[in-house]
N, CA, C and O of each residue as an XYZ file, in Angstrom:
680
protein
N       0.835     -0.979      0.064
C      -0.132     -0.032     -0.004
C       0.758      1.219     -0.116
O       1.627      1.332      0.750
N       0.669      2.151     -1.034
C       1.436      3.439     -1.055
C       0.769      4.432      0.101
O      -0.424      4.732      0.053
N       1.463      4.804      0.913
C       0.993      5.871      1.993
C       1.687      7.256      1.973
O       2.849      7.300      1.569
N       1.111      8.309      2.348
C       1.664      9.448      2.351
C       1.285      9.991      3.727
O       0.202      9.809      4.285
N       2.237     10.623      4.157
C       2.111     11.558      5.588
C       2.166     13.081      5.104
O       3.101     13.427      4.381
N       1.268     13.920      5.456
C       1.353     15.335      5.083
C       1.360     16.068      6.522
O       0.390     16.026      7.279
N       2.411     16.659      6.779
C       2.657     17.531      7.995
C       2.350     18.857      7.590
O       3.094     19.431      6.795
N       1.074     19.549      8.169
C       0.841     20.815      7.678
C       1.191     21.924      8.628
O       0.643     22.056      9.722
N       2.107     22.696      8.171
C       2.425     24.033      9.100
C       2.757     24.006     10.401
O       2.279     24.853     11.156
N       3.538     23.128     10.818
C       3.854     22.720     12.105
C       5.174     23.832     12.560
O       6.279     23.482     12.974
N       4.849     24.784     12.416
C       5.865     26.173     12.400
C       5.976     26.863     13.887
O       5.058     26.839     14.707
N       7.228     27.469     14.093
C       6.992     28.041     15.088
C       6.151     29.259     15.649
O       6.013     29.587     16.828
N       5.689     29.773     14.658
C       4.623     31.002     14.702
C       3.497     30.508     15.260
O       2.852     31.179     16.065
N       3.166     29.368     14.918
C       1.788     28.708     15.063
C       1.840     27.868     16.454
O       0.818     27.514     17.041
N       3.230     27.577     16.933
C       3.592     26.922     18.151
C       3.458     27.669     19.320
O       2.547     27.515     20.132
N       4.486     28.587     19.417
C       4.599     29.720     20.383
C       4.928     31.057     20.120
O       5.429     31.875     20.891
N       4.545     31.212     18.780
C       5.062     32.717     18.299
C       3.876     33.301     18.224
O       2.926     32.959     18.929
N       3.827     34.391     17.214
C       2.893     35.573     17.241
C       1.485     34.829     16.926
O       0.522     35.562     17.151
N       1.159     33.542     16.457
C      -0.131     32.945     16.391
C      -0.131     31.579     17.262
O      -0.969     30.707     17.037
N       0.801     31.449     18.214
C       0.860     30.428     19.038
C      -0.262     30.232     20.053
O      -0.840     31.250     20.435
N      -0.646     29.032     20.541
C      -1.360     28.533     21.417
C      -1.045     27.230     22.255
O      -0.484     26.309     21.662
N      -1.276     27.126     23.222
C      -1.073     26.211     24.312
C      -1.132     24.826     23.614
O      -0.074     24.206     23.510
N      -2.223     24.312     23.150
C      -2.483     23.011     22.448
C      -1.758     22.658     21.274
O      -1.741     21.482     20.911
N      -1.076     23.666     20.556
C      -0.158     23.301     19.566
C       1.203     22.743     20.286
O       1.900     21.786     19.950
N       1.335     23.515     21.223
C       2.792     22.869     22.068
C       2.562     21.280     22.393
O       3.468     20.455     22.272
N       1.480     21.014     22.742
C       1.209     19.409     23.189
C       1.073     18.459     22.191
O       0.809     17.307     22.533
N       1.242     18.807     20.692
C       0.944     17.745     19.823
C       2.188     17.309     19.269
O       2.242     16.243     18.656
N       3.270     18.091     19.442
C       4.651     17.979     18.879
C       5.191     16.337     19.092
O       5.625     15.780     18.083
N       5.169     15.676     20.203
C       5.548     14.411     20.448
C       4.615     13.391     19.409
O       5.165     12.487     18.780
N       3.270     13.633     19.322
C       2.348     12.892     18.517
C       2.821     12.896     17.244
O       2.933     11.794     16.707
N       3.212     14.136     16.458
C       3.511     14.358     15.363
C       5.181     13.604     15.087
O       5.417     12.975     14.056
N       5.967     13.756     15.920
C       7.009     13.135     16.032
C       7.088     11.702     15.905
O       7.901     11.176     15.144
N       6.254     11.025     16.638
C       5.874      9.435     16.497
C       5.344      9.041     15.290
O       5.700      7.959     14.824
N       4.464      9.812     14.637
C       3.952      9.466     13.233
C       4.907      9.586     12.257
O       4.768      8.872     11.264
N       5.890     10.363     12.318
C       7.034     10.648     11.381
C       7.955      9.387     11.580
O       8.289      8.588     10.704
N       8.294      9.374     12.900
C       9.186      7.938     13.095
C       8.661      6.795     12.505
O       9.382      6.093     11.795
N       7.198      6.449     12.760
C       6.675      5.087     12.447
C       6.175      5.181     11.236
O       5.938      4.062     10.781
N       5.830      6.317     10.289
C       5.484      6.118      9.083
C       6.185      5.487      7.927
O       7.288      5.915      7.588
N       5.649      4.557      7.339
C       5.993      3.563      6.364
C       5.565      4.195      5.014
O       4.480      3.796      4.592
N       6.142      4.996      4.356
C       5.736      5.756      3.253
C       6.373      6.804      3.021
O       7.514      6.915      3.470
N       5.798      7.810      2.276
C       6.294      9.358      1.630
C       5.867     10.055      2.838
O       5.003      9.685      3.634
N       6.630     11.182      2.877
C       6.387     12.243      3.826
C       6.601     13.276      3.019
O       7.525     13.273      2.206
N       5.744     14.295      3.164
C       5.626     16.050      2.663
C       5.414     16.620      3.811
O       5.036     16.039      4.828
N       5.713     18.106      3.665
C       5.453     19.289      4.514
C       4.852     20.238      3.783
O       4.999     20.358      2.566
N       4.081     21.021      4.565
C       3.904     22.203      4.073
C       4.096     23.211      4.843
O       3.737     23.082      6.013
N       4.808     24.697      4.344
C       5.050     25.628      5.270
C       4.241     26.628      4.732
O       4.069     26.768      3.521
N       3.586     27.541      5.857
C       2.984     28.906      5.707
C       4.137     29.679      5.298
O       5.154     29.717      5.990
N       4.008     30.355      4.096
C       5.171     31.522      3.880
C       4.695     32.686      3.307
O       3.993     32.670      2.296
N       5.039     33.733      3.903
C       4.632     34.934      3.758
C       5.879     35.938      3.660
O       6.964     35.702      4.191
N       5.594     37.061      2.932
C       6.649     38.102      3.145
C       6.283     39.535      3.655
O       5.161     39.683      4.139
N       7.047     40.495      3.594
C       6.732     41.604      4.426
C       5.468     42.352      3.873
O       5.077     43.359      4.462
N       4.819     41.888      2.756
C       3.655     42.547      2.325
C       2.419     41.985      2.780
O       1.328     42.415      2.405
N       2.566     41.028      3.586
C       1.617     39.977      4.225
C       0.426     40.838      4.389
O      -0.589     40.521      3.770
N       0.418     41.932      5.177
C      -0.827     42.767      5.616
C      -1.615     43.320      4.381
O      -2.757     43.740      4.571
N      -1.090     43.344      3.171
C      -1.486     43.918      1.978
C      -2.225     42.937      1.349
O      -2.815     43.221      0.306
N      -2.290     41.751      1.849
C      -2.989     40.531      1.046
C      -4.398     40.399      1.540
O      -4.738     40.998      2.560
N      -5.275     39.609      0.839
C      -6.500     39.375      1.466
C      -6.554     38.765      2.766
O      -7.269     39.314      3.605
N      -5.885     37.661      3.098
C      -5.811     37.086      4.245
C      -5.171     38.074      5.234
O      -5.715     38.107      6.338
N      -4.210     38.812      5.061
C      -3.732     39.900      5.883
C      -4.455     40.814      6.430
O      -4.369     41.262      7.573
N      -5.371     41.165      5.367
C      -6.583     42.068      5.868
C      -7.622     41.570      6.958
O      -8.141     42.174      7.896
N      -7.747     40.268      6.517
C      -8.672     39.495      7.726
C      -7.904     38.867      9.007
O      -8.530     38.627     10.040
N      -6.471     38.606      8.883
C      -5.899     38.199     10.008
C      -4.680     39.097     10.161
O      -3.636     38.600      9.740
N      -4.606     40.267     10.656
C      -3.502     41.432     10.524
C      -2.583     41.145     11.425
O      -2.295     42.054     12.203
N      -1.918     39.894     11.562
C      -0.764     39.692     12.616
C       0.357     38.880     11.472
O       0.140     37.950     10.696
N       1.583     39.646     11.740
C       2.570     38.947     10.794
C       2.794     37.639     11.645
O       2.801     37.439     12.860
N       2.987     36.774     10.481
C       3.512     35.503     10.897
C       4.107     34.644      9.806
O       3.676     34.822      8.667
N       4.969     33.808      9.992
C       5.595     32.754      8.912
C       6.160     33.645      7.920
O       6.038     33.447      6.711
N       6.802     34.664      8.447
C       7.662     35.466      7.394
C       8.916     34.478      7.046
O       9.622     33.950      7.905
N       9.067     34.320      5.648
C       9.973     33.658      5.209
C      11.473     33.696      5.556
O      12.101     34.736      5.359
N      12.050     32.641      6.048
C      13.349     32.950      6.519
C      13.652     33.274      7.921
O      14.800     33.266      8.365
N      12.364     33.624      8.768
C      12.546     34.062     10.134
C      12.528     32.729     10.899
O      12.400     31.614     10.391
N      12.670     33.008     12.141
C      12.411     31.927     13.210
C      11.048     31.352     13.271
O      10.771     30.153     13.244
N      10.323     32.241     13.347
C       8.814     31.720     13.347
C       8.071     30.925     12.163
O       7.064     30.229     12.291
N       8.882     31.213     10.829
C       8.627     30.427      9.742
C       9.028     29.094      9.957
O       8.291     28.237      9.471
N      10.098     28.695     10.617
C      10.733     27.576     10.652
C       9.990     26.606     11.379
O       8.999     27.004     11.991
N      10.361     25.154     11.425
C       9.820     24.220     12.310
C      10.705     24.013     13.563
O      11.843     24.481     13.602
N      10.283     23.455     14.374
C      11.317     22.879     15.572
C      12.455     22.228     14.978
O      12.345     21.670     13.886
N      13.577     22.258     15.635
C      14.808     21.546     15.004
C      14.631     20.098     15.229
O      15.318     19.348     14.536
N      13.852     19.611     16.051
C      13.437     18.081     16.078
C      12.916     17.736     14.748
O      12.829     16.535     14.492
N      12.577     18.542     13.910
C      11.994     17.990     12.505
C      12.963     18.015     11.433
O      12.753     17.567     10.306
N      13.899     18.491     11.779
C      15.149     18.645     10.724
C      15.445     17.463     10.054
O      15.487     17.526      8.825
N      15.679     16.304     10.648
C      16.255     14.978      9.920
C      15.017     14.652      8.978
O      15.252     14.090      7.909
N      13.811     14.951      9.295
C      12.463     14.523      8.542
C      12.267     15.572      7.152
O      11.910     15.197      6.036
N      12.572     16.838      7.523
C      12.410     17.595      6.732
C      13.642     17.387      5.339
O      13.355     17.616      4.164
N      14.733     17.009      5.723
C      15.850     16.560      5.014
C      15.467     15.381      4.186
O      15.934     15.287      3.051
N      14.715     14.535      4.623
C      14.290     13.404      3.800
C      12.897     13.297      3.230
O      12.450     12.260      2.739
N      12.273     14.379      3.323
C      11.066     14.680      2.778
C      10.864     14.373      1.360
O      11.756     14.780      0.616
N       9.861     13.727      0.810
C       9.484     13.505     -0.657
C       9.554     14.934     -1.134
O      10.305     15.216     -2.067
N       8.711     15.977     -0.464
C       8.693     17.025     -1.133
C       8.303     18.160      0.052
O       7.750     17.794      1.088
N       8.577     19.298     -0.149
C       8.176     20.653      0.797
C       7.458     21.445      0.049
O       7.839     21.730     -1.087
N       6.314     21.922      0.563
C       5.459     22.904     -0.076
C       5.196     24.081      0.568
O       4.484     24.142      1.571
N       5.924     25.367     -0.135
C       5.589     26.637      0.217
C       4.674     27.261     -0.181
O       4.553     27.702     -1.324
N       3.753     27.401      0.908
C       2.115     28.046      0.440
C       2.028     29.391      1.088
O       2.667     29.713      2.089
N       1.213     30.126      0.460
C       0.934     31.660      0.859
C      -0.712     31.648      0.961
O      -1.415     32.653      0.848
N      -1.187     30.297      1.197
C      -2.582     30.509      1.521
C      -2.880     29.526      2.230
O      -1.992     28.741      2.564
N      -4.263     29.332      2.646
C      -4.641     28.178      3.562
C      -4.204     26.819      3.057
O      -3.585     26.065      3.809
N      -4.543     26.428      1.638
C      -4.486     25.354      1.143
C      -3.419     25.583      0.198
O      -3.120     26.731     -0.131
N      -2.812     24.549     -0.269
C      -1.800     24.263     -1.384
C      -2.066     23.721     -2.490
O      -2.055     22.490     -2.504
N      -2.397     24.475     -3.793
C      -2.588     24.050     -4.959
C      -1.382     22.986     -5.541
O      -1.583     21.972     -6.209
N      -0.175     23.484     -5.120
C       0.899     22.554     -5.358
C       0.750     21.355     -4.995
O       0.932     20.434     -5.792
N       0.353     21.130     -3.583
C       0.162     19.730     -3.122
C      -0.883     19.104     -3.670
O      -0.801     17.895     -3.888
N      -1.999     19.795     -3.972
C      -3.260     19.119     -4.743
C      -2.721     18.692     -6.233
O      -3.233     17.696     -6.746
N      -1.835     19.318     -6.854
C      -1.369     18.993     -8.278
C      -0.271     17.687     -7.820
O      -0.354     16.697     -8.547
N       0.535     17.631     -6.912
C       1.453     16.573     -6.777
C       0.554     15.355     -6.423
O       0.873     14.273     -6.916
N      -0.468     15.420     -5.668
C      -1.292     14.122     -5.462
C      -2.218     13.808     -6.592
O      -2.696     12.684     -6.745
N      -2.453     14.775     -7.348
C      -2.987     14.453     -8.743
C      -2.166     13.565     -9.597
O      -2.647     12.629    -10.237
N      -0.873     13.896     -9.586
C      -0.022     13.143    -10.319
C       0.604     12.035     -9.627
O       1.288     11.262    -10.296
N       0.463     11.843     -8.347
C       1.133     10.801     -7.724
C      -0.047      9.996     -7.046
O      -0.727     10.563     -6.191
N      -0.249      8.972     -7.327
C      -1.336      8.203     -6.559
C      -0.759      7.390     -5.280
O       0.163      6.575     -5.274
N      -1.517      7.816     -4.252
C      -1.291      7.301     -2.943
C      -2.418      6.579     -2.517
O      -3.441      7.241     -2.695
N      -2.668      5.214     -1.905
C      -3.735      4.751     -1.553
C      -4.331      5.406     -0.171
O      -5.536      5.552      0.036
N      -3.352      5.751      0.682
C      -3.904      6.427      1.931
C      -3.074      7.824      1.959
O      -1.899      7.836      1.592
N      -3.672      8.897      2.370
C      -3.125     10.114      2.754
C      -3.443     10.391      4.238
O      -4.608     10.261      4.615
N      -2.553     10.737      5.035
C      -2.703     11.052      6.341
C      -2.233     12.371      6.626
O      -1.199     12.796      6.110
N      -3.016     13.130      7.518
C      -2.874     14.541      7.773
C      -2.303     14.675      9.315
O      -2.512     13.800     10.156
N      -1.716     15.622      9.525
C      -1.529     16.177     11.135
C      -0.899     17.477     10.919
O      -0.368     17.729      9.837
N      -0.924     18.355     11.920
C      -0.344     19.813     11.925
C      -1.223     20.633     12.254
O      -2.335     20.304     12.667
N      -0.838     21.759     12.114
C      -1.884     23.052     12.416
C      -2.208     23.993     11.276
O      -1.531     24.228     10.275
N      -3.182     24.401     11.574
C      -4.346     24.592     12.439
C      -5.312     23.704     11.916
O      -5.452     23.680     10.694
N      -6.108     22.859     12.741
C      -6.898     21.800     12.585
C      -8.220     22.313     11.502
O      -8.567     21.665     10.515
N      -8.749     23.421     11.882
C      -9.860     23.874     11.208
C      -9.617     25.013      9.878
O     -10.483     25.428      9.107
N      -8.417     25.291      9.897
C      -7.862     26.165      8.736
C      -6.964     25.274      7.867
O      -7.380     24.340      7.182
N      -5.916     25.596      7.951
C      -4.936     24.776      6.897
C      -4.906     23.453      6.835
O      -4.699     22.988      5.714
N      -5.092     22.510      7.949
C      -5.321     21.230      7.832
C      -6.454     20.958      7.154
O      -6.405     20.136      6.238
N      -7.742     21.642      7.510
C      -8.873     21.394      6.808
C      -8.739     21.604      5.392
O      -9.125     20.737      4.608
N      -8.205     22.721      4.982
C      -8.261     23.226      3.524
C      -7.412     21.941      2.720
O      -7.761     21.349      1.699
N      -6.290     21.755      3.479
C      -5.412     20.783      2.530
C      -6.043     19.390      2.281
O      -5.871     18.741      1.249
N      -6.951     18.919      3.565
C      -7.641     17.880      3.273
C      -8.882     17.912      2.194
O      -9.339     16.985      1.525
N      -9.219     19.109      2.246
C     -10.263     19.023      0.874
C      -9.677     19.115     -0.156
O     -10.107     18.437     -1.090
N      -8.724     19.804     -0.336
C      -7.901     19.789     -1.716
C      -7.387     18.394     -2.154
O      -7.378     17.965     -3.307
N      -6.979     17.789     -1.083
C      -6.347     16.124     -1.373
C      -7.421     15.451     -1.690
O      -7.365     14.650     -2.623
N      -8.620     15.651     -0.961
C      -9.773     14.653     -1.366
C     -10.103     14.857     -2.963
O     -10.394     13.931     -3.720
N     -10.014     16.097     -3.296
C     -10.406     16.378     -4.658
C      -9.431     16.135     -5.841
O      -9.769     15.975     -7.014
N      -8.259     16.131     -5.384
C      -7.207     15.814     -6.223
C      -6.656     14.256     -6.324
O      -5.955     13.830     -7.242
N      -7.118     13.507     -5.196
C      -6.892     12.118     -5.208
C      -8.166     11.745     -4.708
O      -8.365     11.858     -3.499
N      -9.180     11.261     -5.556
C     -10.646     10.689     -5.244
C     -10.766      9.621     -4.822
O     -11.759      9.345     -4.148
N      -9.783      8.686     -5.094
C      -9.631      7.319     -4.653
C      -8.910      6.939     -3.436
O      -8.970      5.808     -2.952
N      -8.268      7.850     -2.980
C      -7.401      7.592     -1.773
C      -8.186      7.778     -0.450
O      -9.060      8.626     -0.272
N      -7.813      6.994      0.325
C      -8.408      6.937      1.722
C      -7.756      8.217      2.501
O      -6.545      8.430      2.429
N      -8.621      9.040      3.238
C      -7.928     10.200      3.709
C      -8.274      9.924      5.199
O      -9.353      9.472      5.584
N      -7.039     10.309      6.120
C      -7.022     10.016      7.472
C      -6.245     11.189      8.104
O      -5.138     11.604      7.760
N      -7.248     11.762      9.356
C      -6.756     12.832     10.007
C      -6.378     12.396     11.463
O      -7.282     11.985     12.191
N      -5.256     12.455     11.867
C      -4.771     12.136     13.119
C      -5.149     13.107     13.983
O      -4.443     14.114     14.034
N      -6.258     13.017     14.782
C      -6.858     14.045     15.725
C      -5.920     14.380     16.806
O      -5.862     15.559     17.156
N      -5.108     13.425     17.435
C      -4.137     13.674     18.599
C      -2.833     14.423     17.769
O      -1.892     14.592     18.543
N      -2.647     14.750     16.835
C      -1.693     15.140     16.062
C      -1.946     16.515     15.341
O      -1.169     17.095     14.582
N      -3.199     16.912     15.741
C      -3.525     18.467     15.251
C      -4.296     19.218     16.277
O      -4.938     18.792     17.236
N      -4.119     20.251     15.923
C      -4.761     21.293     17.236
C      -5.337     22.603     16.455
O      -5.072     22.950     15.304
N      -6.147     23.197     17.342
C      -6.943     24.429     17.012
C      -6.737     25.180     18.381
O      -6.412     24.591     19.411
N      -6.945     26.456     18.301
C      -7.029     27.481     19.347
C      -8.641     27.548     19.718
O      -8.975     28.098     20.768
N      -9.552     27.022     18.906
C     -11.050     27.022     19.143
C     -11.501     25.643     19.036
O     -11.621     25.004     17.991
N     -11.768     25.200     20.370
C     -12.490     23.941     20.293
C     -13.778     23.781     19.427
O     -14.008     22.844     18.662
N     -14.546     24.811     19.667
C     -15.867     24.752     18.916
C     -15.575     24.748     17.244
O     -16.271     24.009     16.546
N     -14.540     25.582     16.628
C     -14.388     25.343     15.263
C     -13.618     23.961     14.869
O     -13.743     23.444     13.759
N     -12.900     23.488     15.790
C     -12.319     22.292     15.722
C     -13.382     21.178     15.331
O     -13.520     20.566     14.272
N     -14.051     21.115     16.460
C     -15.153     20.160     16.477
C     -16.090     20.289     15.240
O     -16.565     19.234     14.818
N     -16.419     21.453     14.602
C     -17.048     21.562     13.490
C     -16.448     21.122     12.471
O     -17.020     20.341     11.710
N     -15.132     21.551     12.251
C     -14.365     20.951     11.192
C     -14.232     19.380     11.313
O     -13.865     18.923     10.230
N     -14.385     18.544     12.135
C     -14.219     17.526     12.316
C     -15.481     16.763     11.835
O     -15.491     15.751     11.135
N     -16.588     17.463     12.364
C     -17.859     16.825     11.882
C     -18.035     16.784     10.432
O     -18.524     15.851      9.795
N     -17.487     18.141      9.873
C     -17.681     18.188      8.305
C     -16.794     17.033      7.726
O     -17.296     16.249      6.921
N     -15.507     16.912      8.110
C     -14.611     16.036      7.486
C     -15.185     14.752      7.512
O     -15.267     14.068      6.492
N     -15.629     14.344      8.725
C     -16.232     12.915      8.777
C     -17.533     12.856      7.820
O     -17.808     11.802      7.246
N     -18.155     13.767      7.696
C     -19.585     13.892      6.533
C     -18.821     13.672      5.131
O     -19.474     13.264      4.170
N     -17.496     13.929      5.009
C     -16.798     13.872      3.750
C     -16.202     12.617      3.397
O     -15.728     12.342      2.295
N     -16.265     11.742      4.586
C     -15.648     10.524      4.569
C     -14.260     10.378      4.858
O     -13.588      9.372      4.629
N     -13.889     11.398      5.354
C     -12.547     11.442      6.182
C     -12.470     10.536      7.394
O     -13.348     10.643      8.250
N     -11.416      9.582      7.551
C     -11.482      8.990      8.689
C     -10.609      9.588      9.837
O      -9.421      9.873      9.694
N     -11.326      9.749     11.000
C     -10.341     10.487     12.155
C     -10.044      9.270     13.135
O     -10.724      8.322     13.528
N      -8.695      9.713     13.371
C      -8.119      8.540     14.298
C      -7.926      9.272     15.609
O      -7.484      8.675     16.590
């Protein structure tokens, strides 16, 4: 079985930086366990912005500088370095979802695509929906213990919608 693990935006600014929240710090070991035990390809997404972020549509709605390319906040914790070096691909995205990831999935069939990372009801959710559209016959899995949100209510709503779309929640 061909398997893919997608680690979405587990970056310092979302963990304990400008958009950090406590629950994000608590899932690190769960993500590292997934990475260590995964038998298949691994890809990462990086939320990536520049100094003009506040002039973008997202920046107007979320006016907090974060994940500015090449800053400490943009990076992932150093525990992830060995996995980043061996990643099948790294996607640098300037929106919630990555069209580049979707196109990659459309061109590379995986029987299952597993997700973890941040933020569960925003970027993780967006990339799952894109993956489901790009790879319609793949089993999509979300590891709930390896994703987090700053809003329990929004996270639960996202889980309900994903489950209705046939995503397996573990």
